[in-house]
XYZ file of C-alpha atoms in Angstrom:
603
model
C 30.308 10.358 34.566
C 30.078 8.955 31.030
C 29.919 11.472 28.223
C 26.641 11.813 26.287
C 28.329 10.347 23.208
C 29.132 7.126 25.068
C 25.681 7.110 26.653
C 24.131 7.172 23.196
C 26.518 4.528 21.866
C 25.714 2.210 24.778
C 22.008 2.938 24.497
C 21.968 2.070 20.810
C 23.653 -1.236 21.540
C 21.197 -1.975 24.336
C 18.236 -0.854 22.280
C 19.372 -2.983 19.369
C 19.262 -6.118 21.514
C 16.286 -5.099 23.656
C 14.260 -3.860 20.722
C 14.930 -7.004 18.739
C 13.860 -9.164 21.692
C 10.625 -7.261 22.319
C 9.862 -6.980 18.638
C 10.429 -10.676 18.078
C 8.164 -11.557 20.994
C 5.469 -9.276 19.614
C 5.864 -10.754 16.139
C 5.658 -14.337 17.367
C 2.617 -13.647 19.549
C 0.645 -12.059 16.720
C 1.208 -14.635 14.000
C 3.514 -12.396 11.956
C 6.034 -13.752 9.423
C 8.508 -16.008 11.166
C 11.594 -14.609 12.877
C 13.388 -16.954 15.232
C 15.929 -16.094 17.906
C 17.747 -18.825 19.819
C 20.678 -19.015 22.171
C 23.883 -20.015 20.445
C 24.928 -23.313 21.945
C 27.800 -23.913 19.548
C 31.266 -22.442 19.595
C 31.395 -22.111 15.825
C 30.138 -19.066 13.958
C 27.451 -18.899 11.323
C 28.115 -16.653 8.346
C 24.373 -16.145 7.878
C 23.840 -14.943 11.443
C 24.669 -11.860 13.453
C 25.654 -12.033 17.079
C 25.118 -9.599 19.891
C 25.485 -9.591 23.661
C 22.393 -10.084 25.796
C 21.970 -8.705 29.293
C 23.808 -11.670 30.832
C 26.791 -11.335 28.565
C 25.832 -14.379 26.532
C 25.740 -14.292 22.763
C 22.534 -14.637 20.836
C 22.357 -16.140 17.378
C 19.682 -14.567 15.205
C 18.471 -16.774 12.400
C 18.352 -15.409 8.861
C 15.181 -13.511 8.049
C 12.532 -15.648 6.374
C 10.421 -13.837 3.816
C 7.295 -15.382 2.365
C 7.057 -16.094 -1.340
C 3.998 -15.145 -3.343
C 2.213 -18.330 -4.345
C 0.044 -17.464 -7.317
C -1.791 -20.793 -7.344
C -2.704 -20.461 -3.665
C -4.031 -16.930 -4.121
C -6.069 -17.989 -7.151
C -7.638 -20.785 -5.106
C -8.455 -18.335 -2.325
C -10.189 -16.064 -4.819
C -12.141 -18.975 -6.271
C -13.311 -19.708 -2.734
C -14.393 -16.086 -2.334
C -16.374 -16.260 -5.581
C -18.014 -19.483 -4.416
C -18.938 -18.033 -0.997
C -20.346 -14.910 -2.644
C -22.673 -17.161 -4.611
C -23.650 -18.919 -1.381
C -23.503 -16.097 1.159
C -25.417 -18.108 3.748
C -22.253 -20.146 4.400
C -20.624 -17.119 6.030
C -20.951 -16.355 9.730
C -22.064 -12.865 10.653
C -19.695 -12.700 13.620
C -16.499 -13.702 11.831
C -13.324 -12.543 13.606
C -9.836 -11.828 12.287
C -6.547 -12.767 13.874
C -4.443 -10.111 15.614
C -2.062 -8.552 13.123
C 0.922 -6.242 12.962
C 3.035 -4.931 10.113
C 6.161 -2.841 9.780
C 5.644 0.780 8.834
C 6.893 1.874 5.401
C 9.592 4.448 4.692
C 6.942 7.015 3.781
C 5.022 6.295 6.979
C 8.206 6.661 9.032
C 8.898 10.064 7.506
C 5.403 11.554 7.761
C 4.894 10.180 11.282
C 8.200 11.572 12.527
C 7.473 14.916 10.890
C 3.972 15.174 12.349
C 4.922 14.232 15.902
C 8.216 16.128 16.053
C 7.244 19.174 13.993
C 10.029 18.698 11.448
C 10.486 18.799 7.693
C 12.854 15.953 6.893
C 14.979 15.744 3.766
C 13.350 13.068 1.574
C 16.557 12.107 -0.219
C 18.478 11.733 3.038
C 15.775 9.622 4.653
C 15.421 7.391 1.605
C 19.170 6.769 1.664
C 19.141 5.379 5.216
C 15.720 3.822 5.794
C 15.193 0.143 4.875
C 13.701 -0.571 1.465
C 10.359 -2.367 1.279
C 9.757 -5.512 -0.742
C 6.677 -4.664 -2.824
C 4.415 -7.426 -4.068
C 1.595 -6.914 -6.557
C 2.288 -3.183 -6.223
C 1.780 -2.984 -2.436
C 4.810 -1.988 -0.376
C 3.314 -2.532 3.082
C 2.276 -6.194 3.058
C 3.435 -7.970 6.218
C 3.846 -11.237 4.298
C 6.881 -9.856 2.471
C 8.349 -7.249 4.847
C 9.739 -8.706 8.044
C 12.080 -7.548 10.779
C 15.785 -8.267 10.573
C 19.043 -7.088 12.188
C 19.716 -5.066 9.036
C 16.421 -3.204 9.434
C 17.254 -2.310 13.031
C 20.626 -0.931 11.935
C 18.875 1.186 9.320
C 16.394 2.486 11.866
C 19.165 3.316 14.347
C 20.955 5.359 11.672
C 17.760 7.106 10.599
C 16.748 7.818 14.195
C 20.046 9.528 14.907
C 19.610 11.817 11.883
C 16.066 12.715 12.926
C 16.969 13.228 16.582
C 19.901 15.517 15.750
C 17.681 17.662 13.540
C 15.009 17.783 16.236
C 17.452 18.959 18.899
C 18.898 21.559 16.536
C 15.532 23.002 15.531
C 13.315 22.336 18.559
C 15.666 21.628 21.444
C 15.545 25.047 23.084
C 11.755 25.182 22.775
C 11.396 21.818 24.517
C 13.990 22.353 27.238
C 13.198 25.964 28.087
C 9.432 26.151 28.389
C 8.486 29.293 30.259
C 11.163 28.871 32.879
C 10.202 25.346 33.930
C 12.702 22.685 34.897
C 14.213 20.567 32.126
C 12.361 17.476 33.373
C 8.996 19.251 33.581
C 9.482 20.781 30.141
C 10.457 17.446 28.634
C 7.408 15.756 30.140
C 5.104 18.525 28.898
C 6.423 18.064 25.367
C 6.236 14.276 25.630
C 2.600 14.351 26.778
C 1.626 16.046 23.510
C 4.049 14.351 21.114
C 4.105 10.728 22.199
C 0.448 9.773 21.481
C 0.902 11.047 17.913
C 4.222 9.242 17.497
C 3.072 5.938 19.011
C -0.605 6.099 17.996
C -1.796 5.105 21.421
C -2.814 6.550 24.762
C 0.169 7.341 26.984
C -0.366 7.368 30.735
C 1.039 10.012 33.056
C 3.052 7.266 34.756
C 4.692 6.415 31.422
C 5.508 10.068 30.840
C 7.089 10.373 34.303
C 9.110 7.202 33.685
C 10.450 8.640 30.446
C 11.174 11.917 32.237
C 13.199 10.065 34.866
C 15.128 8.267 32.114
C 15.757 11.617 30.436
C 17.321 12.962 33.616
C 19.583 9.901 34.034
C 21.101 10.833 30.671
C 21.837 14.362 31.862
C 18.584 16.269 31.335
C 20.166 18.347 28.568
C 20.223 18.583 24.749
C 22.318 15.428 24.416
C 19.871 13.553 26.622
C 16.978 14.829 24.539
C 18.615 13.404 21.420
C 19.075 10.045 23.115
C 15.441 9.966 24.217
C 14.106 10.833 20.761
C 16.220 8.031 19.275
C 14.873 5.688 21.932
C 11.243 6.626 21.264
C 11.680 6.162 17.512
C 13.111 2.682 18.006
C 10.130 1.476 20.014
C 7.861 -1.176 18.477
C 5.029 1.267 19.271
C 6.381 3.471 16.493
C 7.849 0.917 14.094
C 4.741 -1.263 13.866
C 1.204 -0.656 12.734
C -0.885 -2.749 15.121
C -4.340 -4.313 14.890
C -4.176 -6.579 17.900
C -7.358 -6.055 19.906
C -6.080 -7.434 23.206
C -9.571 -7.334 24.714
C -11.092 -9.088 21.703
C -11.878 -5.843 19.894
C -9.628 -3.209 18.376
C -9.071 -0.249 20.649
C -10.208 3.174 19.508
C -6.546 4.054 18.926
C -6.064 1.008 16.699
C -9.175 1.965 14.742
C -7.964 5.567 14.443
C -4.612 4.322 13.150
C -6.281 2.123 10.514
C -8.591 4.935 9.394
C -5.763 7.455 9.069
C -3.515 5.015 7.180
C -6.190 3.852 4.749
C -8.237 6.979 4.106
C -5.678 9.769 4.468
C -2.287 8.001 4.233
C -1.307 10.152 7.186
C -0.586 10.094 10.935
C -3.506 10.138 13.347
C -5.003 13.625 13.114
C -5.976 15.849 16.021
C -9.661 15.057 15.562
C -9.041 11.296 15.341
C -6.807 11.421 18.420
C -9.581 13.193 20.339
C -12.065 10.479 19.364
C -9.578 7.770 20.331
C -8.930 9.356 23.726
C -12.679 9.493 24.341
C -13.051 5.855 23.207
C -15.567 6.901 20.545
C -14.386 4.627 17.742
C -15.845 1.355 18.979
C -19.282 0.920 17.405
C -19.877 0.225 13.730
C -22.215 3.214 13.457
C -19.702 5.660 14.968
C -16.896 4.368 12.775
C -18.943 4.566 9.600
C -19.989 8.125 10.480
C -16.327 9.049 10.926
C -15.391 7.365 7.638
C -18.062 9.387 5.829
C -16.565 12.600 7.231
C -13.039 11.574 6.276
C -14.043 10.719 2.699
C -15.566 14.187 2.329
C -12.302 15.772 3.510
C -9.761 16.779 0.857
C -7.145 14.736 2.715
C -8.924 11.679 1.321
C -7.083 12.345 -1.937
C -3.810 11.131 -0.422
C -5.437 7.880 0.672
C -6.927 7.334 -2.792
C -3.588 8.021 -4.452
C -1.731 5.604 -2.228
C -4.266 2.873 -2.945
C -4.449 3.490 -6.702
C -0.658 3.632 -7.037
C -0.387 0.280 -5.266
C -3.343 -1.481 -6.861
C -2.751 -0.341 -10.448
C 1.013 0.173 -10.464
C 0.826 3.778 -11.616
C 4.244 4.486 -10.116
C 5.735 2.442 -12.987
C 5.404 5.661 -14.996
C 8.368 7.088 -13.106
C 10.759 4.717 -14.833
C 9.065 4.206 -18.202
C 10.975 5.326 -21.287
C 9.382 6.327 -24.584
C 10.500 5.892 -28.175
C 11.178 8.824 -30.496
C 7.816 8.492 -32.272
C 6.147 9.169 -28.935
C 8.219 12.237 -28.140
C 5.062 14.223 -27.407
C 4.813 12.296 -24.174
C 7.722 14.000 -22.437
C 8.695 14.303 -18.779
C 6.173 17.100 -18.169
C 3.370 14.859 -19.406
C 4.760 11.950 -17.401
C 4.680 14.052 -14.215
C 1.015 14.938 -14.706
C 0.085 11.376 -15.665
C 1.336 10.166 -12.280
C -1.799 11.726 -10.768
C -4.333 10.973 -13.509
C -5.907 7.809 -12.113
C -5.955 9.122 -8.537
C -7.606 12.346 -9.779
C -10.193 10.282 -11.657
C -11.038 8.007 -8.719
C -11.163 10.910 -6.280
C -13.491 12.823 -8.612
C -15.815 9.818 -8.923
C -16.015 9.292 -5.163
C -16.569 12.961 -4.366
C -19.342 13.170 -6.972
C -21.104 9.948 -5.982
C -20.150 8.295 -9.290
C -17.759 5.578 -8.086
C -19.992 2.799 -9.389
C -18.789 0.026 -11.683
C -20.314 1.919 -14.584
C -18.507 5.098 -13.583
C -15.185 3.303 -13.158
C -15.289 1.218 -16.357
C -17.452 3.116 -18.854
C -16.855 6.839 -18.232
C -15.784 8.651 -21.402
C -13.373 10.898 -19.524
C -10.360 10.947 -17.264
C -9.286 13.825 -15.039
C -6.079 15.771 -15.531
C -4.417 18.850 -16.941
C -4.229 20.632 -20.296
C -0.698 19.226 -20.592
C -2.104 15.694 -20.811
C -4.971 16.679 -23.122
C -2.671 18.462 -25.576
C -0.186 15.579 -25.708
C -2.969 13.145 -26.623
C -5.004 15.477 -28.839
C -8.051 15.316 -26.584
C -10.633 17.932 -25.659
C -11.216 19.136 -22.108
C -14.257 20.144 -20.121
C -14.145 22.430 -17.100
C -15.125 20.935 -13.761
C -17.426 23.149 -11.656
C -15.772 24.360 -8.458
C -18.433 22.548 -6.439
C -17.411 19.231 -8.045
C -13.640 19.574 -7.596
C -13.830 18.540 -3.947
C -10.350 19.817 -3.201
C -8.735 19.000 -6.553
C -6.521 21.692 -8.040
C -8.601 24.214 -9.996
C -6.474 23.470 -13.087
C -7.802 19.906 -13.208
C -10.350 19.231 -15.936
C -12.274 16.398 -17.486
C -10.295 15.007 -20.425
C -12.837 13.679 -22.929
C -12.077 10.437 -24.775
C -13.711 9.305 -28.044
C -16.837 7.274 -27.297
C -15.757 4.195 -29.271
C -12.401 3.919 -27.464
C -13.373 5.026 -23.969
C -13.411 2.319 -21.307
C -13.164 4.371 -18.146
C -10.080 3.610 -16.112
C -8.831 0.957 -18.573
C -8.044 3.370 -21.408
C -6.558 6.238 -19.443
C -3.088 7.035 -20.851
C -1.498 6.472 -17.435
C -2.956 2.964 -17.280
C -2.082 2.073 -20.864
C 1.540 3.122 -20.298
C 1.781 1.305 -16.967
C 0.652 -1.921 -18.640
C 2.854 -1.564 -21.758
C 6.395 -2.511 -22.625
C 8.663 0.548 -23.053
C 8.927 0.184 -26.838
C 5.870 -1.864 -27.798
C 2.230 -2.325 -26.897
C 2.983 -5.518 -24.958
C -0.143 -7.509 -25.808
C 0.588 -10.296 -23.316
C 1.806 -7.937 -20.590
C -1.345 -5.857 -20.840
C -3.526 -8.930 -20.601
C -1.613 -10.223 -17.584
C -1.874 -6.852 -15.825
C -5.634 -6.654 -16.401
C -6.066 -10.175 -15.031
C -4.036 -9.361 -11.924
C -5.464 -5.912 -11.165
C -9.128 -6.395 -11.970
C -9.805 -10.148 -11.944
C -7.446 -11.389 -9.200
C -6.081 -14.009 -11.595
C -2.343 -14.336 -10.968
C -0.355 -16.054 -13.691
C 3.208 -17.201 -13.130
C 5.726 -15.454 -15.384
C 8.481 -17.784 -16.618
C 11.797 -16.754 -15.013
C 13.538 -16.662 -18.403
C 10.747 -14.843 -20.222
C 12.926 -11.988 -21.521
C 15.385 -14.465 -23.015
C 12.572 -16.467 -24.600
C 11.044 -13.351 -26.168
C 14.442 -12.121 -27.412
C 15.122 -15.477 -29.089
C 11.660 -15.843 -30.611
C 11.122 -14.795 -34.193
C 7.699 -13.249 -34.694
C 6.232 -13.179 -38.172
C 5.866 -9.505 -39.032
C 3.647 -10.417 -41.974
C 0.979 -11.166 -39.393
C -0.661 -8.764 -36.968
C 0.992 -8.637 -33.543
C -1.821 -10.672 -31.965
C -1.720 -13.299 -34.721
C 2.089 -13.469 -34.595
C 2.031 -14.151 -30.855
C -0.613 -16.827 -31.325
C 1.494 -18.501 -34.011
C 4.422 -19.043 -31.620
C 2.398 -19.831 -28.486
C -0.237 -22.143 -29.957
C 1.250 -25.257 -28.377
C 0.976 -27.261 -25.169
C 2.302 -25.339 -22.165
C 1.725 -21.917 -23.714
C -1.664 -21.826 -25.407
C -3.773 -22.151 -22.263
C -2.409 -18.992 -20.643
C -1.942 -16.990 -23.827
C -5.521 -17.630 -24.860
C -6.563 -15.794 -21.703
C -4.061 -12.946 -21.564
C -3.803 -12.222 -25.299
C -7.570 -12.306 -25.616
C -7.598 -9.322 -23.267
C -4.392 -7.550 -24.282
C -5.390 -7.574 -27.932
C -8.353 -5.395 -27.074
C -5.989 -2.484 -26.376
C -3.968 -2.681 -29.604
C -5.497 0.602 -30.755
C -3.194 2.258 -28.184
C 0.579 2.435 -28.584
C 3.154 2.058 -25.834
C 2.742 5.697 -24.745
C -1.051 5.558 -24.763
C -1.470 7.382 -28.069
C -4.247 6.096 -30.293
C -3.271 4.455 -33.572
C -4.807 2.616 -36.526
C -1.929 0.162 -37.154
C -0.214 -2.138 -34.655
C 3.505 -2.660 -34.027
C 3.695 -4.811 -37.185
C 1.937 -2.084 -39.198
C -1.111 -4.271 -39.609
C -4.790 -3.423 -39.179
C -6.099 -3.645 -35.622
C -9.109 -5.767 -34.775
C -9.662 -4.866 -31.103
C -11.808 -7.948 -30.536
C -11.216 -10.243 -27.600
C -12.648 -12.311 -24.801
C -12.713 -12.139 -20.997
C -12.038 -15.194 -18.855
C -12.573 -15.670 -15.122
C -9.972 -17.075 -12.732
C -11.682 -20.470 -13.162
C -11.187 -20.291 -16.937
C -14.855 -19.632 -17.693
C -15.612 -17.207 -20.516
C -17.220 -14.013 -19.257
C -18.073 -12.768 -22.746
C -16.551 -11.328 -25.895
C -15.955 -7.715 -26.880
C -15.151 -5.836 -30.084
C -13.767 -2.505 -28.810
C -12.263 -1.145 -25.591
C -15.620 0.508 -24.900
C -17.524 -2.775 -25.118
C -14.851 -4.428 -22.971
C -15.382 -1.724 -20.328
C -19.137 -2.330 -20.412
C -18.544 -6.066 -19.993
C -16.301 -5.524 -16.970
C -18.732 -3.039 -15.417
C -21.423 -5.705 -15.169
C -19.272 -8.503 -13.752
C -19.597 -9.558 -10.118
C -16.197 -11.286 -10.021
C -14.536 -7.982 -10.880
C -16.449 -6.340 -8.040
C -15.151 -9.024 -5.686
C -11.607 -8.505 -6.932
C -11.871 -4.795 -6.164
C -12.859 -5.729 -2.603
C -9.842 -8.054 -2.425
C -7.533 -5.250 -3.557
C -8.989 -2.927 -0.916
C -8.591 -5.710 1.686
C -4.862 -5.852 0.946
C -4.574 -2.131 1.556
C -6.661 -2.088 4.757
C -5.256 -5.252 6.357
C -1.675 -4.868 5.116
C -1.393 -8.501 4.066
C -2.536 -10.988 1.456
C -5.988 -12.489 1.770
C -6.288 -16.042 3.088
C -9.046 -18.638 3.000
C -10.174 -17.603 6.491
C -10.764 -14.065 5.157
C -13.275 -15.175 2.532
C -16.329 -14.258 4.590
C -14.833 -10.885 5.543
C -14.467 -10.052 1.855
C -17.870 -11.447 0.905
C -19.557 -9.495 3.726
C -17.814 -6.286 2.663
C -18.913 -6.869 -0.927
C -22.489 -7.451 0.173
C -22.501 -4.238 2.216
C -20.937 -2.263 -0.639
C -23.536 -3.635 -3.061
C -26.613 -2.470 -1.187
C -28.423 -0.246 -3.674
C -25.501 0.033 -6.101
C -21.932 -1.208 -5.784
C -19.663 1.730 -4.939
C -15.974 1.825 -4.253
C -16.193 4.141 -1.234
C -18.638 1.722 0.406
C -16.025 -1.025 0.020
C -13.587 0.936 2.182
C -16.294 1.830 4.694
C -17.474 -1.751 5.069
C -13.984 -3.241 5.365
C -13.080 -0.746 8.088
C -16.257 -1.255 10.122
C -17.268 -4.899 9.687
C -17.253 -7.061 12.812
C -14.544 -9.220 11.254
C -12.264 -6.175 11.248
C -13.214 -4.813 14.663
C -13.424 -8.143 16.511
C -10.108 -9.949 16.982
C -9.508 -13.491 18.114
C -7.894 -13.853 21.504
C -4.784 -15.930 22.083
C -5.591 -19.608 21.708
C -8.826 -19.049 19.775
C -9.168 -20.892 16.481
């Protein structure tokens, strides 16, 4: 009889080939990013390919992974189409359907899902060292367009699975295998019945459980066999993919539960969601919206808000930002607290029914700790316990001066995220605002850093005027007119978010500027950050862009032309009465275009 070590080695080889085959089939059938596998008909080798044995002993040549590129012009055109459809909503069908979709789970999702289903606490540093790294685009790390399967990913998963399985056997093995005197097979199946639906996010039949139990016994029915089985379960596409397929033409209750838990709680399917999925009670729009309302009122909603805000607004850039000596007040302790500022603010607004455009863009406060307030010389205001909604009791309103307050735009965390490490970064700030809030993606020249380093700016002029002097020519002026007209409005804030009266060139700050739409149309002028916030709060295109950003989070991919009506319908639903951010999430997760999926062959 083969030893368990050789069983596991052989299983990993088999799983590597079998998993790749099944995963590739699933990918190809659901219109995922292209991965092609073909039989090698040549005797020569390909340095860009990896070979493995299939079940018939033949070699299989796996083509290099193809990853999509972000096409800024295409995305801008899609957004222009969305704006146009929003102005002519009658052009949209009420029964629009989306295509089936799958995406690879992220490293964080792997860890929390494995922990929840296996009852473990995994070492974050160890898991990060072995799990594949995502390719983030526009701040999102889970977009299927840019994260595709590859042989290298499977190798990473195999290594990670072995680490997890060994820890599981060490900590939980005896509990699983010795359950009240039952046989090893019966005990394994009892454990599997409870754990597998959580791990795979789907209903698991008793026949499937018995089949896995039989497999477990063929490997010896002992601790070594348990490790092999856990590795096998973790390598399944059921675990590695987040699926929105809707084989019957509509998402299953389990697929809905998975989407709700990912978006709203950034967590595995909870016990209550699993119960609803098992009872098939997440099928109607009314039932789903009722469940969403409950989940938003739960304190676990904070994790979903933080994940979205970190992706949408790039708050995680704070982790690697450095500060100059003059900004020494903003130390690592402040940085740590700032990482949560925008999420705290958004969560507070939602929980207190204030997540309107006015609340988001004109509030004269952020939410954070005394550490932040003291670093920036700002006053605080206690938040009543009834309004905290699960936030730490130490969190307070941090009050900003009325003339400089522009809601989310002037929060220190946002100012820093949009700045260069040692300067205000007028153009960078403008470009970030365009991308985050106006869905206007500008292409950054590949040699930009070299160009900036070689450019001599006239320090006798203000920073804004100096930039204009060197960019006021064909090929530069068109873009810089747009981005610098926005970025200049934040010159009263230094690189670390501290307010100032003189810019980087020690010149007086104007703070005036102009907003432009993705089509180049002027949306109005402003004279202070506060008036800029008021201008943005009343703009429909910015509302639509917020829906687009939420779409990317919910659907796990970039928006396409065929999604225009989905986004317009969600915006319309979120705008009934007063546009609110939480209604955007609710509408995207319950619209017919999300629930209804096209069947194979449908156009």
